[in-house]
Structures are given as C-alpha cells and as structure tokens.
Amino acid sequence: MKRLLLIDGDILVYQTATTMETPIDWGDDFWTLHVDAKAAKEAMVAEIEGLAEKFKPCDMIFALSNYENPFRKLVLPTYKNNRKATRKPVVWGEMRQYLKDTYEWREKPGLEGDDILGIMATRVGPIMKGLPAAVEKIIVTIDKDLLTIPGLHYNMRKTELGVVEVSQQQADRWHMFQTLTGDTCDGYKGCPKVGPAGAEKILGAVEPTYAAMWPEVVKAYVKAGLSEEVALQQARVARILRAEDWDFKKSEVKLWVPAR
C-alpha cells in the first residue's frame, strides 16, 4: 500500500528557524540575533529527507496554518491571546515560503495546520493527485493535540516510539481530556481546578464514547459554577477538526456537537 506522510509544517519551520538562531554580543550591552538562512533551509531539508528515507517509498504533504480569521477566535475571542507578544524566529517567513515553493502543501483560511492534518488523516478518498484512495496515512508532528485524531502517528522528537496507532475511542477520550484540562499554550482554560489527575478521575469511570463522557464533562463544569454552554465552547476550541467537521462544498467548519 502507498504511504503518505502528513507533516506538521508549522512545527518543522518554527523549530528549525529557532534552533538556527545565534545570539551575538557586540559589547556595551548590545546584542543581535544572527541566522544563516541558507543553512537553516539546508537543516530543514535534511530533516525532511530523513523522514523520506525512514518511510520510503512515500509521498508527503505539509500542513500550514492560515492566520486569516481563525475560526476558534469566533468561538472563543481570547483564544491564543497569550501569544500576541511572542516573537517569531528571524527567518520564519523565509523558511515558510521556501517550504511552499519546494514541496506539496495545504492551507485553508481560518484553519490551523493541525486542522489540515486532522481533515486529511480522516478523509475517505484521494487527497493528493496521483495517489489512490487507499493509502496508509501517517501524521508526523510533535504536538499532543493531534492525539485527538484517530489513525497512525509519528513523533519527530520521540522516534524511539515508532509509528503509534490511536484508536477512535482513544482520540475521542483525549478530546474530552483536553476539554477538561484546557491548554495554557493555546490560551483556553478548560474546567477550573481540573488538572490531568482530575480529568483522569472524571473520565476513568465511564466508557470512552462521547455519549458517556460528555455528561460527565458537563457535570464537572456545572460543579465549578459554569454552564454547559461554556463546556461546549471549550470543547469546540479543543477539537482538532476531522473530515466530518469540514464542509468540503462550502469550505466551512461544522462546529462540534456532542452526541446525545
């Protein structure tokens, strides 16, 4: 069976661009950052070629975030507000453009790269010209959020784990886990005073299906003095899109609705 790597282009660009930055002390408390853009591109290509060699024969698609009207900001206006002051690496833009000029990539207005990966991984049918519908798709990233997507996963920074398969139930459970704990990196809080241990306790006693888990999630939010609407808002932000969450004809997000 043909193999298709669905690669997190955001992570690849950002991390490579960051690691290639060198601080220079010019004296008198004056510092600058130096980056050899050519060397940075070569480092990124080397990592890509390493993936190609490991999984050969394979094809690749790189997923990239689009920062135009992100749909999660419409659900939760404060989403990722904590990142406003975060500096992007010096050659971030140049590296991103090089990736787009050199490789096959996907990007959609309003969607993050994670959503592109999730949609491609769960879509039935061909997603790349020249590839058959039946293809082994592997999500390549380091982002734990992608564990909410069922399928095959490969962590670029934990290569010793190899390719790991995430079941439908495991993916759904991780989505509800994230809904409870929130994600400080992404700027959504989850349920107050519910950390990983608390989320495990809430979800551990029920079947890993949305029909069973969602009422328990709502109970936790109500106990914290919040409504089901708040719980749903957090769940929709935590949800990495799957093919079922995307209207291919209208190019629109279909917001997640809990099973009843």
mmCIF file of C-alpha atoms in Angstrom:
data_model
loop_
_atom_site.group_PDB
_atom_site.id
_atom_site.type_symbol
_atom_site.label_atom_id
_atom_site.label_comp_id
_atom_site.label_asym_id
_atom_site.label_seq_id
_atom_site.Cartn_x
_atom_site.Cartn_y
_atom_site.Cartn_z
ATOM 1 C CA MET A 1 0.000 0.000 0.000
ATOM 2 C CA LYS A 2 1.205 3.517 -0.798
ATOM 3 C CA ARG A 3 2.297 5.576 2.201
ATOM 4 C CA LEU A 4 1.548 9.285 2.675
ATOM 5 C CA LEU A 5 3.211 11.388 5.359
ATOM 6 C CA LEU A 6 1.043 14.247 6.624
ATOM 7 C CA ILE A 7 3.656 16.556 8.113
ATOM 8 C CA ASP A 8 3.195 19.445 10.531
ATOM 9 C CA GLY A 9 4.843 22.203 8.506
ATOM 10 C CA ASP A 10 4.322 24.787 11.262
ATOM 11 C CA ILE A 11 6.420 22.821 13.741
ATOM 12 C CA LEU A 12 9.104 21.999 11.181
ATOM 13 C CA VAL A 13 9.546 25.624 10.095
ATOM 14 C CA TYR A 14 9.340 27.141 13.573
ATOM 15 C CA GLN A 15 11.682 24.743 15.330
ATOM 16 C CA THR A 16 14.300 24.716 12.582
ATOM 17 C CA ALA A 17 14.267 28.501 12.287
ATOM 18 C CA THR A 18 14.548 28.847 16.072
ATOM 19 C CA THR A 19 17.421 26.408 16.555
ATOM 20 C CA MET A 20 19.457 28.124 13.833
ATOM 21 C CA GLU A 21 19.405 31.496 15.607
ATOM 22 C CA THR A 22 22.724 32.545 17.173
ATOM 23 C CA PRO A 23 22.911 35.422 19.690
ATOM 24 C CA ILE A 24 25.866 37.766 19.211
ATOM 25 C CA ASP A 25 27.229 40.056 21.940
ATOM 26 C CA TRP A 26 28.685 43.201 20.359
ATOM 27 C CA GLY A 27 29.618 44.684 23.716
ATOM 28 C CA ASP A 28 28.184 47.650 25.602
ATOM 29 C CA ASP A 29 25.007 45.620 26.288
ATOM 30 C CA PHE A 30 24.208 45.412 22.558
ATOM 31 C CA TRP A 31 23.039 42.032 21.252
ATOM 32 C CA THR A 32 21.694 40.822 17.923
ATOM 33 C CA LEU A 33 20.472 37.519 16.541
ATOM 34 C CA HIS A 34 22.277 36.038 13.566
ATOM 35 C CA VAL A 35 20.797 33.430 11.223
ATOM 36 C CA ASP A 36 22.280 31.867 8.122
ATOM 37 C CA ALA A 37 19.078 31.394 6.110
ATOM 38 C CA LYS A 38 20.783 29.047 3.658
ATOM 39 C CA ALA A 39 22.000 26.813 6.478
ATOM 40 C CA ALA A 40 18.530 26.899 8.060
ATOM 41 C CA LYS A 41 16.917 25.747 4.816
ATOM 42 C CA GLU A 42 19.523 23.006 4.452
ATOM 43 C CA ALA A 43 18.805 21.817 8.009
ATOM 44 C CA MET A 44 15.078 21.677 7.290
ATOM 45 C CA VAL A 45 15.636 19.800 4.025
ATOM 46 C CA ALA A 46 17.903 17.332 5.840
ATOM 47 C CA GLU A 47 15.133 16.579 8.332
ATOM 48 C CA ILE A 48 12.617 16.127 5.530
ATOM 49 C CA GLU A 49 14.986 13.845 3.650
ATOM 50 C CA GLY A 50 15.495 11.855 6.843
ATOM 51 C CA LEU A 51 11.743 11.265 7.047
ATOM 52 C CA ALA A 52 11.624 10.295 3.378
ATOM 53 C CA GLU A 53 14.433 7.796 3.895
ATOM 54 C CA LYS A 54 12.852 6.306 7.011
ATOM 55 C CA PHE A 55 9.446 5.788 5.398
ATOM 56 C CA LYS A 56 10.434 5.167 1.784
ATOM 57 C CA PRO A 57 8.742 4.800 -0.527
ATOM 58 C CA CYS A 58 6.380 7.598 0.493
ATOM 59 C CA ASP A 59 4.736 10.822 -0.577
ATOM 60 C CA MET A 60 4.453 13.923 1.609
ATOM 61 C CA ILE A 61 2.070 16.797 2.213
ATOM 62 C CA PHE A 62 2.929 19.648 4.572
ATOM 63 C CA ALA A 63 0.128 21.301 6.560
ATOM 64 C CA LEU A 64 0.399 25.016 7.328
ATOM 65 C CA SER A 65 -1.691 27.354 9.464
ATOM 66 C CA ASN A 66 -3.580 30.239 7.922
ATOM 67 C CA TYR A 67 -3.846 33.267 10.193
ATOM 68 C CA GLU A 68 -6.765 34.936 8.416
ATOM 69 C CA ASN A 69 -9.884 34.983 10.634
ATOM 70 C CA PRO A 70 -9.175 31.781 12.640
ATOM 71 C CA PHE A 71 -12.471 30.062 13.379
ATOM 72 C CA ARG A 72 -11.522 29.391 17.017
ATOM 73 C CA LYS A 73 -11.385 33.139 17.653
ATOM 74 C CA LEU A 74 -15.049 33.248 16.650
ATOM 75 C CA VAL A 75 -15.815 30.538 19.208
ATOM 76 C CA LEU A 76 -13.562 31.958 21.942
ATOM 77 C CA PRO A 77 -12.369 35.549 21.287
ATOM 78 C CA THR A 78 -9.489 35.192 23.761
ATOM 79 C CA TYR A 79 -8.077 32.101 22.018
ATOM 80 C CA LYS A 80 -4.255 32.374 21.792
ATOM 81 C CA ASN A 81 -4.281 35.970 23.022
ATOM 82 C CA ASN A 82 -1.376 34.903 25.221
ATOM 83 C CA ARG A 83 0.783 34.560 22.100
ATOM 84 C CA LYS A 84 0.328 38.099 20.787
ATOM 85 C CA ALA A 85 3.663 39.271 22.120
ATOM 86 C CA THR A 86 5.563 36.121 21.132
ATOM 87 C CA ARG A 87 8.313 36.797 18.606
ATOM 88 C CA LYS A 88 8.560 34.591 15.545
ATOM 89 C CA PRO A 89 12.032 33.384 14.553
ATOM 90 C CA VAL A 90 14.002 35.792 12.361
ATOM 91 C CA VAL A 91 13.813 33.671 9.198
ATOM 92 C CA TRP A 92 10.351 32.209 9.914
ATOM 93 C CA GLY A 93 8.709 33.867 6.904
ATOM 94 C CA GLU A 94 11.514 32.965 4.517
ATOM 95 C CA MET A 95 11.587 29.347 5.706
ATOM 96 C CA ARG A 96 7.831 29.023 5.382
ATOM 97 C CA GLN A 97 7.902 30.393 1.843
ATOM 98 C CA TYR A 98 10.750 28.051 0.914
ATOM 99 C CA LEU A 99 8.711 25.088 2.121
ATOM 100 C CA LYS A 100 5.754 26.226 -0.006
ATOM 101 C CA ASP A 101 7.966 26.774 -3.052
ATOM 102 C CA THR A 102 9.614 23.369 -2.771
ATOM 103 C CA TYR A 103 7.075 20.834 -1.504
ATOM 104 C CA GLU A 104 3.414 19.826 -1.686
ATOM 105 C CA TRP A 105 1.438 21.755 0.929
ATOM 106 C CA ARG A 106 -2.102 22.521 2.106
ATOM 107 C CA GLU A 107 -3.524 25.606 3.779
ATOM 108 C CA LYS A 108 -7.075 26.899 4.309
ATOM 109 C CA PRO A 109 -8.265 30.341 5.504
ATOM 110 C CA GLY A 110 -9.299 30.195 9.153
ATOM 111 C CA LEU A 111 -7.742 26.796 9.847
ATOM 112 C CA GLU A 112 -4.621 25.858 11.770
ATOM 113 C CA GLY A 113 -2.159 23.337 10.419
ATOM 114 C CA ASP A 114 -3.411 20.834 12.993
ATOM 115 C CA ASP A 115 -6.887 21.033 11.454
ATOM 116 C CA ILE A 116 -5.484 20.431 7.973
ATOM 117 C CA LEU A 117 -3.696 17.338 9.281
ATOM 118 C CA GLY A 118 -6.823 16.077 11.038
ATOM 119 C CA ILE A 119 -9.048 16.545 7.993
ATOM 120 C CA MET A 120 -6.596 14.865 5.631
ATOM 121 C CA ALA A 121 -5.929 11.982 8.012
ATOM 122 C CA THR A 122 -9.619 11.134 8.434
ATOM 123 C CA ARG A 123 -10.888 11.904 4.950
ATOM 124 C CA VAL A 124 -12.073 8.946 2.920
ATOM 125 C CA GLY A 125 -10.886 9.114 -0.667
ATOM 126 C CA PRO A 126 -7.887 10.577 -2.507
ATOM 127 C CA ILE A 127 -6.346 13.763 -1.130
ATOM 128 C CA MET A 128 -3.364 14.101 -3.462
ATOM 129 C CA LYS A 129 -3.272 13.901 -7.244
ATOM 130 C CA GLY A 130 -1.789 10.657 -8.459
ATOM 131 C CA LEU A 131 -2.370 8.777 -5.225
ATOM 132 C CA PRO A 132 -5.002 6.045 -4.877
ATOM 133 C CA ALA A 133 -7.839 6.365 -2.373
ATOM 134 C CA ALA A 134 -6.407 3.501 -0.326
ATOM 135 C CA VAL A 135 -3.207 4.882 1.152
ATOM 136 C CA GLU A 136 -1.532 4.499 4.553
ATOM 137 C CA LYS A 137 -1.566 7.969 6.103
ATOM 138 C CA ILE A 138 0.797 8.865 8.954
ATOM 139 C CA ILE A 139 0.559 12.137 10.883
ATOM 140 C CA VAL A 140 4.063 13.479 11.577
ATOM 141 C CA THR A 141 4.286 16.064 14.356
ATOM 142 C CA ILE A 142 5.301 16.574 17.986
ATOM 143 C CA ASP A 143 2.018 18.197 19.016
ATOM 144 C CA LYS A 144 -0.010 16.238 21.591
ATOM 145 C CA ASP A 145 -3.194 17.927 20.331
ATOM 146 C CA LEU A 146 -3.076 15.668 17.269
ATOM 147 C CA LEU A 147 -3.707 12.681 19.530
ATOM 148 C CA THR A 148 -7.367 13.713 19.259
ATOM 149 C CA ILE A 149 -7.204 12.395 15.683
ATOM 150 C CA PRO A 150 -7.612 8.647 15.138
ATOM 151 C CA GLY A 151 -5.024 6.991 12.924
ATOM 152 C CA LEU A 152 -1.286 6.487 12.651
ATOM 153 C CA HIS A 153 1.085 8.941 14.339
ATOM 154 C CA TYR A 154 4.837 9.515 14.331
ATOM 155 C CA ASN A 155 6.531 11.906 16.763
ATOM 156 C CA MET A 156 9.563 13.563 15.148
ATOM 157 C CA ARG A 157 11.179 14.145 18.553
ATOM 158 C CA LYS A 158 10.357 10.758 20.080
ATOM 159 C CA THR A 159 11.470 8.499 17.275
ATOM 160 C CA GLU A 160 12.016 5.602 19.664
ATOM 161 C CA LEU A 161 8.223 5.233 19.896
ATOM 162 C CA GLY A 162 7.949 4.434 16.203
ATOM 163 C CA VAL A 163 4.571 4.691 14.495
ATOM 164 C CA VAL A 164 1.746 4.643 17.039
ATOM 165 C CA GLU A 165 -1.884 3.918 16.236
ATOM 166 C CA VAL A 166 -4.540 5.985 18.006
ATOM 167 C CA SER A 167 -7.981 4.377 18.051
ATOM 168 C CA GLN A 168 -11.268 6.217 17.632
ATOM 169 C CA GLN A 169 -12.059 5.821 21.334
ATOM 170 C CA GLN A 170 -8.593 6.972 22.400
ATOM 171 C CA ALA A 171 -8.900 10.047 20.184
ATOM 172 C CA ASP A 172 -12.367 10.917 21.490
ATOM 173 C CA ARG A 173 -11.221 10.466 25.084
ATOM 174 C CA TRP A 174 -8.211 12.725 24.574
ATOM 175 C CA HIS A 175 -10.538 15.387 23.145
ATOM 176 C CA MET A 176 -12.652 15.273 26.302
ATOM 177 C CA PHE A 177 -9.495 15.205 28.438
ATOM 178 C CA GLN A 178 -8.294 18.407 26.747
ATOM 179 C CA THR A 179 -11.745 19.940 27.201
ATOM 180 C CA LEU A 180 -11.422 19.416 30.956
ATOM 181 C CA THR A 181 -7.784 20.406 31.451
ATOM 182 C CA GLY A 182 -7.572 23.181 28.885
ATOM 183 C CA ASP A 183 -4.300 24.171 27.246
ATOM 184 C CA THR A 184 -2.349 27.160 28.569
ATOM 185 C CA CYS A 185 -0.170 27.201 25.439
ATOM 186 C CA ASP A 186 -3.262 27.757 23.297
ATOM 187 C CA GLY A 187 -4.917 30.091 25.754
ATOM 188 C CA TYR A 188 -8.079 28.210 26.722
ATOM 189 C CA LYS A 189 -8.602 27.366 30.385
ATOM 190 C CA GLY A 190 -10.739 24.236 30.452
ATOM 191 C CA CYS A 191 -12.657 23.459 33.643
ATOM 192 C CA PRO A 192 -11.454 25.390 36.713
ATOM 193 C CA LYS A 193 -9.377 23.351 39.175
ATOM 194 C CA VAL A 194 -9.406 20.247 36.956
ATOM 195 C CA GLY A 195 -5.891 19.125 36.112
ATOM 196 C CA PRO A 196 -4.699 15.899 34.482
ATOM 197 C CA ALA A 197 -5.357 13.803 37.613
ATOM 198 C CA GLY A 198 -8.843 15.239 37.975
ATOM 199 C CA ALA A 199 -9.637 14.662 34.315
ATOM 200 C CA GLU A 200 -8.498 11.048 34.619
ATOM 201 C CA LYS A 201 -10.788 10.584 37.611
ATOM 202 C CA ILE A 202 -13.782 12.100 35.809
ATOM 203 C CA LEU A 203 -13.311 10.114 32.614
ATOM 204 C CA GLY A 204 -11.918 6.921 34.104
ATOM 205 C CA ALA A 205 -15.238 5.554 35.301
ATOM 206 C CA VAL A 206 -17.123 5.841 32.012
ATOM 207 C CA GLU A 207 -16.956 4.282 28.565
ATOM 208 C CA PRO A 208 -14.688 6.236 26.168
ATOM 209 C CA THR A 209 -17.587 7.333 23.980
ATOM 210 C CA TYR A 210 -18.917 10.858 23.597
ATOM 211 C CA ALA A 211 -22.389 9.738 24.701
ATOM 212 C CA ALA A 212 -20.942 8.547 28.009
ATOM 213 C CA MET A 213 -18.182 11.112 28.540
ATOM 214 C CA TRP A 214 -19.957 14.354 27.666
ATOM 215 C CA PRO A 215 -22.478 14.280 30.568
ATOM 216 C CA GLU A 216 -19.559 13.795 32.991
ATOM 217 C CA VAL A 217 -17.696 16.713 31.456
ATOM 218 C CA VAL A 218 -20.787 18.911 31.786
ATOM 219 C CA LYS A 219 -21.213 17.845 35.434
ATOM 220 C CA ALA A 220 -17.647 18.956 36.150
ATOM 221 C CA TYR A 221 -18.276 22.382 34.628
ATOM 222 C CA VAL A 222 -21.584 22.806 36.460
ATOM 223 C CA LYS A 223 -19.886 21.821 39.731
ATOM 224 C CA ALA A 224 -17.354 24.588 39.040
ATOM 225 C CA GLY A 225 -20.201 27.084 38.646
ATOM 226 C CA LEU A 226 -20.146 27.167 34.846
ATOM 227 C CA SER A 227 -22.747 26.234 32.249
ATOM 228 C CA GLU A 228 -22.909 23.546 29.581
ATOM 229 C CA GLU A 229 -22.503 26.352 27.033
ATOM 230 C CA VAL A 230 -19.071 27.142 28.484
ATOM 231 C CA ALA A 231 -18.143 23.458 28.384
ATOM 232 C CA LEU A 232 -19.214 23.310 24.733
ATOM 233 C CA GLN A 233 -17.193 26.417 23.914
ATOM 234 C CA GLN A 234 -14.086 24.817 25.414
ATOM 235 C CA ALA A 235 -14.762 21.505 23.634
ATOM 236 C CA ARG A 236 -15.081 23.257 20.274
ATOM 237 C CA VAL A 237 -11.796 25.062 20.768
ATOM 238 C CA ALA A 238 -10.074 21.834 21.878
ATOM 239 C CA ARG A 239 -11.439 19.899 18.902
ATOM 240 C CA ILE A 240 -8.909 19.371 16.124
ATOM 241 C CA LEU A 241 -11.035 19.130 13.004
ATOM 242 C CA ARG A 242 -11.710 15.801 11.372
ATOM 243 C CA ALA A 243 -13.170 15.315 7.896
ATOM 244 C CA GLU A 244 -16.655 15.170 9.415
ATOM 245 C CA ASP A 245 -16.140 18.681 10.831
ATOM 246 C CA TRP A 246 -15.458 20.277 7.446
ATOM 247 C CA ASP A 247 -17.985 21.130 4.728
ATOM 248 C CA PHE A 248 -15.999 20.437 1.575
ATOM 249 C CA LYS A 249 -18.545 22.088 -0.725
ATOM 250 C CA LYS A 250 -18.836 25.336 1.240
ATOM 251 C CA SER A 251 -15.303 25.312 2.692
ATOM 252 C CA GLU A 252 -16.760 25.904 6.136
ATOM 253 C CA VAL A 253 -16.226 24.492 9.607
ATOM 254 C CA LYS A 254 -19.054 22.444 11.088
ATOM 255 C CA LEU A 255 -18.740 23.114 14.812
ATOM 256 C CA TRP A 256 -18.649 20.013 17.001
ATOM 257 C CA VAL A 257 -21.948 18.884 18.520
ATOM 258 C CA PRO A 258 -21.864 16.349 21.408
ATOM 259 C CA ALA A 259 -23.592 13.024 20.977
ATOM 260 C CA ARG A 260 -26.848 12.655 22.890
#
